[in-house]
mmCIF file of C-alpha atoms in Angstrom:
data_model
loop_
_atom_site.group_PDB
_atom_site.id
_atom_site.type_symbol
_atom_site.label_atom_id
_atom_site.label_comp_id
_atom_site.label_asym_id
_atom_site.label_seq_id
_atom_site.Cartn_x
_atom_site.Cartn_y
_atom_site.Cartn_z
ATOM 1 C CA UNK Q 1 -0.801 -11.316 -16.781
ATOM 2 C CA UNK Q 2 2.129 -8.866 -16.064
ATOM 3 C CA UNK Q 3 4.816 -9.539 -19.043
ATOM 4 C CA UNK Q 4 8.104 -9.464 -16.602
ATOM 5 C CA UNK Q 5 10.568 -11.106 -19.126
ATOM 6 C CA UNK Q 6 12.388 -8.151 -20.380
ATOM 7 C CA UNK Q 7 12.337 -6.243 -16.734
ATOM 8 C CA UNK Q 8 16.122 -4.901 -15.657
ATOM 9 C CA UNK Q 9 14.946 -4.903 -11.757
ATOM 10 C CA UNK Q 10 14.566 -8.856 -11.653
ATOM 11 C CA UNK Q 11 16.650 -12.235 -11.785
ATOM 12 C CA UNK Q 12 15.693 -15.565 -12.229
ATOM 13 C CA UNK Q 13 14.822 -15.864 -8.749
ATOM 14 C CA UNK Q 14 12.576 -13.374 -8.267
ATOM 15 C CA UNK Q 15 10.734 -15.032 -10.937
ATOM 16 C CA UNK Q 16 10.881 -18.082 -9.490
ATOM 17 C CA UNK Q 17 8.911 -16.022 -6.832
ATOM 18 C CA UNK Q 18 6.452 -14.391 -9.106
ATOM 19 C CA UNK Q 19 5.119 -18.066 -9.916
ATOM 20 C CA UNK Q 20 4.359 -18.563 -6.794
ATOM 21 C CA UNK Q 21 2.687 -15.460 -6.244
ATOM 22 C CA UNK Q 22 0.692 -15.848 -8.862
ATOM 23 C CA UNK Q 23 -0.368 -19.684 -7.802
ATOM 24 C CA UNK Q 24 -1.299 -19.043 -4.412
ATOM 25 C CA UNK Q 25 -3.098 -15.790 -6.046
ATOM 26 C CA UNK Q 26 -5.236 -17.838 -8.304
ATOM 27 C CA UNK Q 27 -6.020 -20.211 -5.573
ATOM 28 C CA UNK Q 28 -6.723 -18.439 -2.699
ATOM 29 C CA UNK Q 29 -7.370 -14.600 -3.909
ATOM 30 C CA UNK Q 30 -9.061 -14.442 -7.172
ATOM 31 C CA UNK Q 31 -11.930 -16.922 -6.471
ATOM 32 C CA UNK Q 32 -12.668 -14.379 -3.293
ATOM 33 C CA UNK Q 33 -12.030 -10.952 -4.154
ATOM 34 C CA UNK Q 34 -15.661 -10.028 -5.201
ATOM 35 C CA UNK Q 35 -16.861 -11.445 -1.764
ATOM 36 C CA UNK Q 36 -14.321 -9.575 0.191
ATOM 37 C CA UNK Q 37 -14.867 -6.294 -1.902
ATOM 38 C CA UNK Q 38 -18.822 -6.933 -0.740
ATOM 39 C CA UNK Q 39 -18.259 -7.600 2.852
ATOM 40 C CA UNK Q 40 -15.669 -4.796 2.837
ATOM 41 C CA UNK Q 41 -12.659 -7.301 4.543
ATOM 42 C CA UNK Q 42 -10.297 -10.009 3.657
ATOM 43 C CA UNK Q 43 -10.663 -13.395 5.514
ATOM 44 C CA UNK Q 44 -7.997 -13.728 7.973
ATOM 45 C CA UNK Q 45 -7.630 -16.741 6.133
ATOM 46 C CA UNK Q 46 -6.061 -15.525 3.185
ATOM 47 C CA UNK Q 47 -3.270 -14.296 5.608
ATOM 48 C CA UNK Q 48 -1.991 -17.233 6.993
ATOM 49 C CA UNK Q 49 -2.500 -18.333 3.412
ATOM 50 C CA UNK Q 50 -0.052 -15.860 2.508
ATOM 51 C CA UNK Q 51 2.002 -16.236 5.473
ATOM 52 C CA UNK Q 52 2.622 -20.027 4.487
ATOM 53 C CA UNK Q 53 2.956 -19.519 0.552
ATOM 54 C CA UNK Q 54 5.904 -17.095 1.982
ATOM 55 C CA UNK Q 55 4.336 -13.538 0.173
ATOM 56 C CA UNK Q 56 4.321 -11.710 4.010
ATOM 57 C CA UNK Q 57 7.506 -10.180 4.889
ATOM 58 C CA UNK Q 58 9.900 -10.950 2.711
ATOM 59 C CA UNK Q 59 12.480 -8.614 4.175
ATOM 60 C CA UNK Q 60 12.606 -9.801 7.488
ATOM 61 C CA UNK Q 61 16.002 -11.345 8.542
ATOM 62 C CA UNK Q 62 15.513 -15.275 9.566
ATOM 63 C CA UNK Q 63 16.260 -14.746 13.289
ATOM 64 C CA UNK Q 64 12.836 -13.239 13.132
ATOM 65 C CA UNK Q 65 11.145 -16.117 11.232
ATOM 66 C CA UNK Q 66 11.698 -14.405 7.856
ATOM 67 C CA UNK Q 67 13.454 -14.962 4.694
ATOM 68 C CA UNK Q 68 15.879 -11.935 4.856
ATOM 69 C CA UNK Q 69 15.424 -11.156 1.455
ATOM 70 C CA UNK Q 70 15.517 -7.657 -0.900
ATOM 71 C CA UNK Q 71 12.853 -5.669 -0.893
ATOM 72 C CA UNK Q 72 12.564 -5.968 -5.110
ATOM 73 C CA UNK Q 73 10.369 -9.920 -3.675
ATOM 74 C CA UNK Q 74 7.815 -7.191 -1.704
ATOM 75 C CA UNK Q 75 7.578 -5.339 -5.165
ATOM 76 C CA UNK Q 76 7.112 -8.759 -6.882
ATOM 77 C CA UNK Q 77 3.932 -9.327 -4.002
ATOM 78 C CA UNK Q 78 2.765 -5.658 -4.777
ATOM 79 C CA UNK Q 79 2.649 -5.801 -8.255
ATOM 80 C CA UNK Q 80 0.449 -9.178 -8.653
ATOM 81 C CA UNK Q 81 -1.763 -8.050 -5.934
ATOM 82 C CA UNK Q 82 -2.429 -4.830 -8.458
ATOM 83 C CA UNK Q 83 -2.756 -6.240 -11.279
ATOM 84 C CA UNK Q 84 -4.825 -9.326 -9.780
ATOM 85 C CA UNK Q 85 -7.447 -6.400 -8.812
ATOM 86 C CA UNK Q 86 -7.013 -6.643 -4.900
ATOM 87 C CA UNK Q 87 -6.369 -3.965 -2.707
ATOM 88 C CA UNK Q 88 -5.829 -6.162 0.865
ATOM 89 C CA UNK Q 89 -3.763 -4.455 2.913
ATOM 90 C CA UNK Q 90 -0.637 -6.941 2.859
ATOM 91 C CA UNK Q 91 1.500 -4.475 1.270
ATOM 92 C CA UNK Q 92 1.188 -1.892 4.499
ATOM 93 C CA UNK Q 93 2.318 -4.933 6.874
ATOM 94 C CA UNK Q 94 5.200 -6.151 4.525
ATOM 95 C CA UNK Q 95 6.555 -2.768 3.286
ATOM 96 C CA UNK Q 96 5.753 -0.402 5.965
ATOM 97 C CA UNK Q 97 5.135 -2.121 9.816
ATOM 98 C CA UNK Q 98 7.366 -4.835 9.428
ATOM 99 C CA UNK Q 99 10.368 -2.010 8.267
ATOM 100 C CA UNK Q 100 9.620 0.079 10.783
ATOM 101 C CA UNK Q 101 10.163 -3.330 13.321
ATOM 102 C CA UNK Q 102 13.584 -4.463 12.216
ATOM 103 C CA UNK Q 103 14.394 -0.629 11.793
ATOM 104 C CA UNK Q 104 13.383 0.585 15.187
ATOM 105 C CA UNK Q 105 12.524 -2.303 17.104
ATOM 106 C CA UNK Q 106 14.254 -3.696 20.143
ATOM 107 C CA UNK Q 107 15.226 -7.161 20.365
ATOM 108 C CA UNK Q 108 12.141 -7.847 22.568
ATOM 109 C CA UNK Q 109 9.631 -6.011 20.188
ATOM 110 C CA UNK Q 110 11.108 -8.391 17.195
ATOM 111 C CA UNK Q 111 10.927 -11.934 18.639
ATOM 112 C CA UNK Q 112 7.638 -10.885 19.669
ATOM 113 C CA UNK Q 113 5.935 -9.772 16.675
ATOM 114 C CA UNK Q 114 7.864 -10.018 13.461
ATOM 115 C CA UNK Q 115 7.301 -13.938 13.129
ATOM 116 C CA UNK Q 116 3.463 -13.717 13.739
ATOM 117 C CA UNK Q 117 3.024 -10.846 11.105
ATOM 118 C CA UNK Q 118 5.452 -13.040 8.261
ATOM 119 C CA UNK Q 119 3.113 -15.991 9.228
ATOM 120 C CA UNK Q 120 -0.330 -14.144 8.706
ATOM 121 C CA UNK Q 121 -1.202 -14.786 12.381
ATOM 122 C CA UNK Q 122 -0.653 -11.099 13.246
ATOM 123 C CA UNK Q 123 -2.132 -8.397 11.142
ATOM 124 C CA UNK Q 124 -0.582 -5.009 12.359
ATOM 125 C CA UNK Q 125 -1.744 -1.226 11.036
ATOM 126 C CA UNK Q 126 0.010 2.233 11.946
ATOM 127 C CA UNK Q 127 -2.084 4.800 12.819
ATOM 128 C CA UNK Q 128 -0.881 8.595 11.386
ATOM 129 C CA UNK Q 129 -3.877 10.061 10.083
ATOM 130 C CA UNK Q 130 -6.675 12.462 12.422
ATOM 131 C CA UNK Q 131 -9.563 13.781 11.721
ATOM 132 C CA UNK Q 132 -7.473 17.382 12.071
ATOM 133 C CA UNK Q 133 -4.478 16.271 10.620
ATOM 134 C CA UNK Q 134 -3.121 14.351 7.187
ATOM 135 C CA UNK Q 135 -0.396 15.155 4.925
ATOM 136 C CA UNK Q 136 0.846 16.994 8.160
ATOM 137 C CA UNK Q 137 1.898 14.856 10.382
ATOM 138 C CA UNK Q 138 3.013 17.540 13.187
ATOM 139 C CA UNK Q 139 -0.034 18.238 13.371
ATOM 140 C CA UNK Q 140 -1.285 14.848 14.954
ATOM 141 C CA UNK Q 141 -3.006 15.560 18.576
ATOM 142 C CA UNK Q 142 -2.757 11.840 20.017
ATOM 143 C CA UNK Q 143 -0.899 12.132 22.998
ATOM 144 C CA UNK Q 144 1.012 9.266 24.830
ATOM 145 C CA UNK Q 145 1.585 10.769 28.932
ATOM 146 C CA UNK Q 146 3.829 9.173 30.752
ATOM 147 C CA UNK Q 147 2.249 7.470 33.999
ATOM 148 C CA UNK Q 148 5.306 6.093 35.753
ATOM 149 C CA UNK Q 149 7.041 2.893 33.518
ATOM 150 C CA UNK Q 150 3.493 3.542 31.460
ATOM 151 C CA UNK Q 151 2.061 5.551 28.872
ATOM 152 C CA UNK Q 152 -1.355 6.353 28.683
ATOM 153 C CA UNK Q 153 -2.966 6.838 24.827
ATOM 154 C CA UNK Q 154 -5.565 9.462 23.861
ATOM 155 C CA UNK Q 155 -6.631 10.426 20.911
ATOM 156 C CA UNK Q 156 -8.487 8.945 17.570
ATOM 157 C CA UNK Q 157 -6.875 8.276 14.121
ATOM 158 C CA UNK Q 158 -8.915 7.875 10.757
ATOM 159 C CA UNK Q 159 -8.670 6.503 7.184
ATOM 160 C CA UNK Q 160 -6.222 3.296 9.237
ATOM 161 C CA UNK Q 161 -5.735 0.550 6.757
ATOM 162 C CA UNK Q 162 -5.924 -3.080 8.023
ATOM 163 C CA UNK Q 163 -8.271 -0.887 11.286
ATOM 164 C CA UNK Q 164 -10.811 -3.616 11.786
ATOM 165 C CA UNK Q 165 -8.464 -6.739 11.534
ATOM 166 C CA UNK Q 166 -5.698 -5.450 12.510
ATOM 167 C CA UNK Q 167 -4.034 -7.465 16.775
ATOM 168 C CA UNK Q 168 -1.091 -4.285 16.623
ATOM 169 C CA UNK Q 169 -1.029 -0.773 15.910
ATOM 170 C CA UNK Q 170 1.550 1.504 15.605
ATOM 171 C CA UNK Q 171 0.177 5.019 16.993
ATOM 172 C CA UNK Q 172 2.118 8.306 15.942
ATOM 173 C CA UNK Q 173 1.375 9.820 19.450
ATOM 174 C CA UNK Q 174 3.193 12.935 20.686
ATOM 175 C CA UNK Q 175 5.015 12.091 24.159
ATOM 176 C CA UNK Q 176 5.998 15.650 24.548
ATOM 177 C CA UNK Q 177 3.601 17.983 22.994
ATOM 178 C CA UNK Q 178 5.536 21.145 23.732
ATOM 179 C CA UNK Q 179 8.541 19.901 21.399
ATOM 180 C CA UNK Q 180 6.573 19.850 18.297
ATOM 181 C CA UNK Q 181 7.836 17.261 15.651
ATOM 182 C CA UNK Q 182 10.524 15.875 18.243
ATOM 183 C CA UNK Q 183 7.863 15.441 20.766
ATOM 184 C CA UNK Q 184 6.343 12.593 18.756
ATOM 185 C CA UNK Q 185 7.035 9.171 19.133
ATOM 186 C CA UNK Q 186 5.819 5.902 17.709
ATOM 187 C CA UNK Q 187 4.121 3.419 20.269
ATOM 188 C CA UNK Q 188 2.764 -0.245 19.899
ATOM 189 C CA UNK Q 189 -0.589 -0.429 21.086
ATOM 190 C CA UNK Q 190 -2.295 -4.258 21.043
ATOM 191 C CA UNK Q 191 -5.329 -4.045 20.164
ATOM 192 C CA UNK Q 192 -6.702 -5.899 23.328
ATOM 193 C CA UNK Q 193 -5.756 -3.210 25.609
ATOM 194 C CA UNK Q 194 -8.453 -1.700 27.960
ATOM 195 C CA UNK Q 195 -9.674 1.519 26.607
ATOM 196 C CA UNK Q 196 -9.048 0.791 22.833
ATOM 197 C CA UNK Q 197 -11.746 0.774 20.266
ATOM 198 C CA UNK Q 198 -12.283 0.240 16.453
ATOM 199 C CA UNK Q 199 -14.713 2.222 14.857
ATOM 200 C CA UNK Q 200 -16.591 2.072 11.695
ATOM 201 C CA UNK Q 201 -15.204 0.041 8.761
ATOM 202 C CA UNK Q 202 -15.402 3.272 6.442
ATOM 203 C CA UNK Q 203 -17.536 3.084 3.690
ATOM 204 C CA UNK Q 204 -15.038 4.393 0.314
ATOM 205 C CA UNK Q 205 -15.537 5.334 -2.870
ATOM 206 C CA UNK Q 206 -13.329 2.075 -3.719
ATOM 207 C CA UNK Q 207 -10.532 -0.375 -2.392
ATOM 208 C CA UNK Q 208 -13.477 -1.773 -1.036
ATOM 209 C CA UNK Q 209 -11.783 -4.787 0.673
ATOM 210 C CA UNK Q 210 -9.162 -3.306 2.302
ATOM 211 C CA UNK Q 211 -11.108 -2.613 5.573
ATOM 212 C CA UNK Q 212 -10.713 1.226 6.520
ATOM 213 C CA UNK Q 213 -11.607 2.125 10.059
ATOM 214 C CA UNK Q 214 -11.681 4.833 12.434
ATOM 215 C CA UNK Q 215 -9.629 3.826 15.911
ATOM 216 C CA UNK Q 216 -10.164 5.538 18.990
ATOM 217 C CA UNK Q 217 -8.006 5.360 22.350
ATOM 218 C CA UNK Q 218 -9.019 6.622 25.622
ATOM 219 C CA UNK Q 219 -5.965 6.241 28.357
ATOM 220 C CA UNK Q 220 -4.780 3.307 26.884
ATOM 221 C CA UNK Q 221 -2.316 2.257 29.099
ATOM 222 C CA UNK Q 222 1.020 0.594 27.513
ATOM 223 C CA UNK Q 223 4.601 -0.036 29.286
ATOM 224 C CA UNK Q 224 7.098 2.450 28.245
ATOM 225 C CA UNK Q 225 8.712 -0.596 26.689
ATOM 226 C CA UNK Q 226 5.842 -0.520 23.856
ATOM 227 C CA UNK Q 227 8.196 3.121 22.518
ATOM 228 C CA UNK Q 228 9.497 1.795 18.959
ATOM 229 C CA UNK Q 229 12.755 3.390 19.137
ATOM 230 C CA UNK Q 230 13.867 5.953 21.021
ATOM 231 C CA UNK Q 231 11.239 8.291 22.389
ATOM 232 C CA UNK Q 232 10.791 11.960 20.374
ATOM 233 C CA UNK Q 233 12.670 10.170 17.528
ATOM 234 C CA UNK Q 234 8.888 9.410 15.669
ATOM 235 C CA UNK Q 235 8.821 12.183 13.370
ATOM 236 C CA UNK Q 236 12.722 11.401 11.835
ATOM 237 C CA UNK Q 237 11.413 7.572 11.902
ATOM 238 C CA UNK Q 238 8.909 8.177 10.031
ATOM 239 C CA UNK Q 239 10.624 10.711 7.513
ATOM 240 C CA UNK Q 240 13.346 8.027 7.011
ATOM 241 C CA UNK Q 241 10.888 5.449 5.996
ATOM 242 C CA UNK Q 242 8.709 7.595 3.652
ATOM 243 C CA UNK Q 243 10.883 6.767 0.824
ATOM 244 C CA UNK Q 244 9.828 2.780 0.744
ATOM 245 C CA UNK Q 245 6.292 3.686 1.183
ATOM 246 C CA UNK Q 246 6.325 5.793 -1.554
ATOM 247 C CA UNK Q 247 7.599 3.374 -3.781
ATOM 248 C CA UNK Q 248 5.441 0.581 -2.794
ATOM 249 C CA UNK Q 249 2.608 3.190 -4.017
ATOM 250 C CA UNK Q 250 4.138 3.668 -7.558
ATOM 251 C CA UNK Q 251 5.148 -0.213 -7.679
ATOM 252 C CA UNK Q 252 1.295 -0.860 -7.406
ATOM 253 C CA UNK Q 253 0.110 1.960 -9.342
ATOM 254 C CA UNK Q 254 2.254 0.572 -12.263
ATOM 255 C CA UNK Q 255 1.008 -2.413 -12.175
ATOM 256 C CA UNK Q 256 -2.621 -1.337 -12.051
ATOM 257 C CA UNK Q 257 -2.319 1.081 -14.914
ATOM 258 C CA UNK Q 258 -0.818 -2.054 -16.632
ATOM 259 C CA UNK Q 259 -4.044 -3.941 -15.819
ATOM 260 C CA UNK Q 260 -6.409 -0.949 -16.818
ATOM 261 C CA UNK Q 261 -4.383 -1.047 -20.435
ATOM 262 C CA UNK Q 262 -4.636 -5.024 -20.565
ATOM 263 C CA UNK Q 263 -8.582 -4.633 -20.298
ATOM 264 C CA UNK Q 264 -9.105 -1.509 -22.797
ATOM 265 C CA UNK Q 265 -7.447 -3.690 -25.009
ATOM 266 C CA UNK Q 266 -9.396 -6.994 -24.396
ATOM 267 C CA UNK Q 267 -12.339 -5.100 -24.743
ATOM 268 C CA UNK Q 268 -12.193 -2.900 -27.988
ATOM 269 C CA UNK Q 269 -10.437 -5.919 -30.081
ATOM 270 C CA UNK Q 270 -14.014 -7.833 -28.693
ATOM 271 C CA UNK Q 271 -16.445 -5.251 -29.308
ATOM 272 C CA UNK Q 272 -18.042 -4.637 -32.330
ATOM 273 C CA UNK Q 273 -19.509 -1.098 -34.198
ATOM 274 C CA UNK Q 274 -20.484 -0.097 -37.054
ATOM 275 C CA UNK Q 275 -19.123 -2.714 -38.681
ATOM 276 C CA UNK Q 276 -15.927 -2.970 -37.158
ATOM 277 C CA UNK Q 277 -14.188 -3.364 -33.918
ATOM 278 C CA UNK Q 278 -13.496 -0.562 -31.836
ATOM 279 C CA UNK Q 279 -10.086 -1.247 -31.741
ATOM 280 C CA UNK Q 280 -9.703 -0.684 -35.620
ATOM 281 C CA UNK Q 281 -11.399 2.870 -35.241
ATOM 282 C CA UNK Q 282 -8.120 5.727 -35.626
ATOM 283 C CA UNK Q 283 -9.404 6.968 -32.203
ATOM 284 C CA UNK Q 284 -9.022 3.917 -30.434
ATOM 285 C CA UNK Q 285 -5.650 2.617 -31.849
ATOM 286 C CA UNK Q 286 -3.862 6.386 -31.001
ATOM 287 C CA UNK Q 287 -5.055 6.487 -27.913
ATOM 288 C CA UNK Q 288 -3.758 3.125 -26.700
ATOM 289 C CA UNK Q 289 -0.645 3.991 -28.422
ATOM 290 C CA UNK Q 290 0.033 6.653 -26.425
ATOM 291 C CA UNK Q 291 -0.973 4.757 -23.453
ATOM 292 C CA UNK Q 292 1.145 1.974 -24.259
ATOM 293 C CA UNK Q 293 4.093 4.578 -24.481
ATOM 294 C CA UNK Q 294 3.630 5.799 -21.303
ATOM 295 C CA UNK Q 295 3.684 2.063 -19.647
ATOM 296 C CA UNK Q 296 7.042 1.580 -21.300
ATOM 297 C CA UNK Q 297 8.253 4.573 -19.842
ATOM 298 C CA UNK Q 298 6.627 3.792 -16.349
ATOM 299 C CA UNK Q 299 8.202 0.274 -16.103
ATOM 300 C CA UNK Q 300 11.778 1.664 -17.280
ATOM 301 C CA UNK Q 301 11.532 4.409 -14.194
ATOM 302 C CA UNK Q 302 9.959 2.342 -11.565
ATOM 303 C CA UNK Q 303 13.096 -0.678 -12.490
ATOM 304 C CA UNK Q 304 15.247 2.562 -12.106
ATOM 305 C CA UNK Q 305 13.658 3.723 -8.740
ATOM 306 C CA UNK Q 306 13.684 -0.251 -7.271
ATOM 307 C CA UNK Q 307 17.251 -0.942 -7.929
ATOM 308 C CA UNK Q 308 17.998 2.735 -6.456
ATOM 309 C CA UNK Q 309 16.502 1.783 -3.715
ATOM 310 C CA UNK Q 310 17.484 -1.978 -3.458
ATOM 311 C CA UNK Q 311 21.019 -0.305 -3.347
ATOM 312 C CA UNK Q 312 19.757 2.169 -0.788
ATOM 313 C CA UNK Q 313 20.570 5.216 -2.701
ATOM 314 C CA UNK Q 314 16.843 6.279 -3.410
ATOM 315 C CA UNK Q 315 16.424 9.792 -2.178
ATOM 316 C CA UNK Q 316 13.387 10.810 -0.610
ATOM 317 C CA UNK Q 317 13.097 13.886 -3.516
ATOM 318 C CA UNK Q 318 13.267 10.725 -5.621
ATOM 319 C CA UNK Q 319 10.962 8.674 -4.434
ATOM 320 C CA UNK Q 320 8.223 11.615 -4.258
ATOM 321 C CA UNK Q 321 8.786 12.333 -7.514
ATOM 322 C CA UNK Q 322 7.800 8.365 -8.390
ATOM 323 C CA UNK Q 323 4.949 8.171 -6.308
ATOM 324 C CA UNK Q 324 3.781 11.768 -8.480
ATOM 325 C CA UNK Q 325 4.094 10.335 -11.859
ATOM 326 C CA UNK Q 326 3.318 7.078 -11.445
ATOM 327 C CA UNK Q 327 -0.323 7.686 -9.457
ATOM 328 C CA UNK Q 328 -1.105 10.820 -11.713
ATOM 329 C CA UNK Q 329 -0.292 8.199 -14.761
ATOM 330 C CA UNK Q 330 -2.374 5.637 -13.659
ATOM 331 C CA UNK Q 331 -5.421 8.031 -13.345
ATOM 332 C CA UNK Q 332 -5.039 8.847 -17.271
ATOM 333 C CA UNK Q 333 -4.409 5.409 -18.250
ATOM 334 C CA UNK Q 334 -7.703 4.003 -16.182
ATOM 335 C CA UNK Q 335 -9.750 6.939 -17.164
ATOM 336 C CA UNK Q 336 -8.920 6.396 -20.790
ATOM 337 C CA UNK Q 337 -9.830 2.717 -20.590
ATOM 338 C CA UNK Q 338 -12.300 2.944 -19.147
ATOM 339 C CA UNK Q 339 -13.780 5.341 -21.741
ATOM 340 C CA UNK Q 340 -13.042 2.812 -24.360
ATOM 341 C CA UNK Q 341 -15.331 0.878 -22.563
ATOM 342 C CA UNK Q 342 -18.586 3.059 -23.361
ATOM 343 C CA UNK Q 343 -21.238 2.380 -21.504
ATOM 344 C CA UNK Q 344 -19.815 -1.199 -19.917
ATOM 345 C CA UNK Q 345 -17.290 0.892 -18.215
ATOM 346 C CA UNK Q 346 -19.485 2.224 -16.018
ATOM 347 C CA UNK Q 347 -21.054 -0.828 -14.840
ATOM 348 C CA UNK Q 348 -19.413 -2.848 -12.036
ATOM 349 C CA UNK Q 349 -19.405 -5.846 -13.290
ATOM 350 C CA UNK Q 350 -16.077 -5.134 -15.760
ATOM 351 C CA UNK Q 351 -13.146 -5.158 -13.948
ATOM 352 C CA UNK Q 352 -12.054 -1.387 -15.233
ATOM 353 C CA UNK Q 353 -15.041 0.110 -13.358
ATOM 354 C CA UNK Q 354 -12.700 -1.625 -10.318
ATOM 355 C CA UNK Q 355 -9.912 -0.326 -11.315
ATOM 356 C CA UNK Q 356 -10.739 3.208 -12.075
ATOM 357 C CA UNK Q 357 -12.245 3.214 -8.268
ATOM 358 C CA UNK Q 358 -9.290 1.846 -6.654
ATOM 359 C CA UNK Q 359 -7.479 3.915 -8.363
ATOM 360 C CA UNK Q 360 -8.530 7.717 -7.044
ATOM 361 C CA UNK Q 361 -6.758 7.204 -3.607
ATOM 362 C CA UNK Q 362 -3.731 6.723 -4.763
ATOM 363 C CA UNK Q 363 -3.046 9.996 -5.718
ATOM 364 C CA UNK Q 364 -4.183 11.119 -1.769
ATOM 365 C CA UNK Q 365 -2.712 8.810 0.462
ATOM 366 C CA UNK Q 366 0.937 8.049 1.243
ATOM 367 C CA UNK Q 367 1.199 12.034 0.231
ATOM 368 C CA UNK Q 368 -1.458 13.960 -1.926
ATOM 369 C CA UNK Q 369 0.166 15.072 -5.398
ATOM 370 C CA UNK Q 370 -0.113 18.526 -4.330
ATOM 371 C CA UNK Q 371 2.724 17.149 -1.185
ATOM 372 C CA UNK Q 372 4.869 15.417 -3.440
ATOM 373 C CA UNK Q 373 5.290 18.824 -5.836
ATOM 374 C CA UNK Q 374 6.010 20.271 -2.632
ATOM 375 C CA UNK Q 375 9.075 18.096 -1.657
ATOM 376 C CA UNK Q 376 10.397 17.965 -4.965
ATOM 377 C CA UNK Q 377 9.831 21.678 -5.098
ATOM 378 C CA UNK Q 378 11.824 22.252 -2.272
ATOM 379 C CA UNK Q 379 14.841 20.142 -3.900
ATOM 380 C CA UNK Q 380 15.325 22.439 -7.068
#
């Protein structure tokens, strides 16, 4: 269990909250997260589980069915769904869809889907990624044409978290491709539409339950009224919101490094050699000091970078440079525990194995390491 009593970023409140995260986790989550990681989806279930337990959407304002509250309740959600061992995609739909809804969104757009996704009975994805184009996201071929007070979508995405459950997807679709990055605009496609089509659920080295699909588009046709925002304004929408998605990548690689140290621990206090536990060998005992040094350090910075942004004064420089340390430290905290693990750590049934597998992709997606030196790079 995360040890929150001496964190700076939280009140009593948000405590409050944590117990019921962790309730309706060890209810509804725990008991299922080996099936889902097996069948490669979470049970729609869980998220109108979550939806009524109140964990979906904190942020958005109660006109829209939401509680209105700070984005440090998401980073509450985030970090129990870490450490718990899940990687369910409720974090992109709270952090990331919903903010670019009561960002972007017209009135319409809001009554319409904000209180489905905080009650779990719409599950929403965005689509950026291409089979030609990542990290870059000028790059993106999807086109949206205009077709008098329509658009028609064309194009495929890949690597689209929440892909196979998801009812709404936001497409980064260029509406003029002769502008570059402000020819691109952001457009809600449903996922009924004529002419859409999921692909496979991609089959990933881990985050096994988060289903992971290809989506393909072929003249979808949308009204113009499906534009989030203003059209050609994509690209700056989805600079501007970078920043939060960043964070909620460091806020739940924190929390898993946390977890990954928690088992190394359990593990070489429990197991025995040559006469002693592995926990009393020099070896074992300095590295888990230095480990444990660099969690103290990690939860310091990420309170830092939450109240920054809580207060809206986390730079996007800032918030790259979070998502860099904290994802490159939990790959040497996992890897080490897992090592301590010997042998066991290589078989799945201990959670490190897990953990060390989630773990890889978190130093790729939201912005490979190498794109995060880049931007801070570009700040000195």
């Amino acid at each position: 269990m995360l040890d929150t009593a001496e964190r700076g970023a939280y009140d009593g409140e948000h405590e409050a909250f944590r117990t019921t995260v962790r309730k309706m986790f060890d209810r509804h989550l725990t008991p299922n997260l080996e099936r889902w990681e097996n069948e490669g989806i979470v049970d729609r279930t869980f998220w109108r589980e979550a939806g009524a337990a109140g964990l979906l959407c904190p942020t958005v304002p109660e006109e829209y069915g939401g509680p209105g509250l700070d984005f440090r309740y998401n980073a509450v959600v985030s970090e129990e769904l870490a450490y718990a061992g899940s990687s369910a995609g409720i974090g992109l739909q709270s952090e990331i869809v919903a903010d670019y809804l009561v960002a972007y969104g017209s009135a319409e757009q809001k009554a319409r889907w904000l209180p489905g996704m905080v009650a779990g009975d719409v599950i929403t994805a965005i689509a950026m990624t291409e089979p030609g184009a990542g990290s870059d996201l000028k790059g993106v071929k999807t086109v949206a044409r205009r077709d008098g007070n329509h658009y028609e979508v064309s194009g495929s995405k890949t690597y689209i978290t929440n892909g196979q459950n998801a009812d709404l997807v936001v497409v980064v679709a260029k509406t003029d491709p002769e502008k570059g990055a402000k020819g691109i605009s952001l457009i809600l496609v449903e996922a009924g539409r004529e002419g859409f089509a999921r692909g496979r659920n991609l089959d990933k080295i881990g985050q096994h339950s988060a289903d992971t699909s290809e989506l393909f588009f072929e003249n979808v046709r949308v009204p113009i009224t499906n534009c989030l925002g203003e059209e050609g304004q994509g690209f700056a929408q989805l600079m501007n919101q970078l920043p939060q998605e960043r964070l909620s990548i460091a806020v739940m690689a924190q929390a898993r490094a946390q977890r990954a140290f928690d088992e190394a621990v359990a593990f070489t206090k429990g197991r025995t050699a040559f006469g002693s536990t592995v926990f009393e060998f020099q070896n074992t005992r300095f590295t888990l000091a230095d480990l444990k040094t660099r969690l103290q350090v990690g939860w310091a910075h990420l309170d830092w970078a939450l109240m920054r942004h809580v207060a809206g004064k986390l730079t996007a420089v800032e918030a790259s440079a979070a998502k860099l340390w904290h994802t490159e430290t939990l790959w040497t905290i996992c890897d080490a525990a897992l090592q301590l693990h010997g042998g066991a750590g290589y078989m799945n049934e201990y959670p490190i194995a897990r953990i060390w597998r989630d773990a890889r992709v978190e130093r790729i997606y939201g912005g490979t390491s190498e794109i995060m030196k880049e931007v801070v790079a570009r700040s000195i």
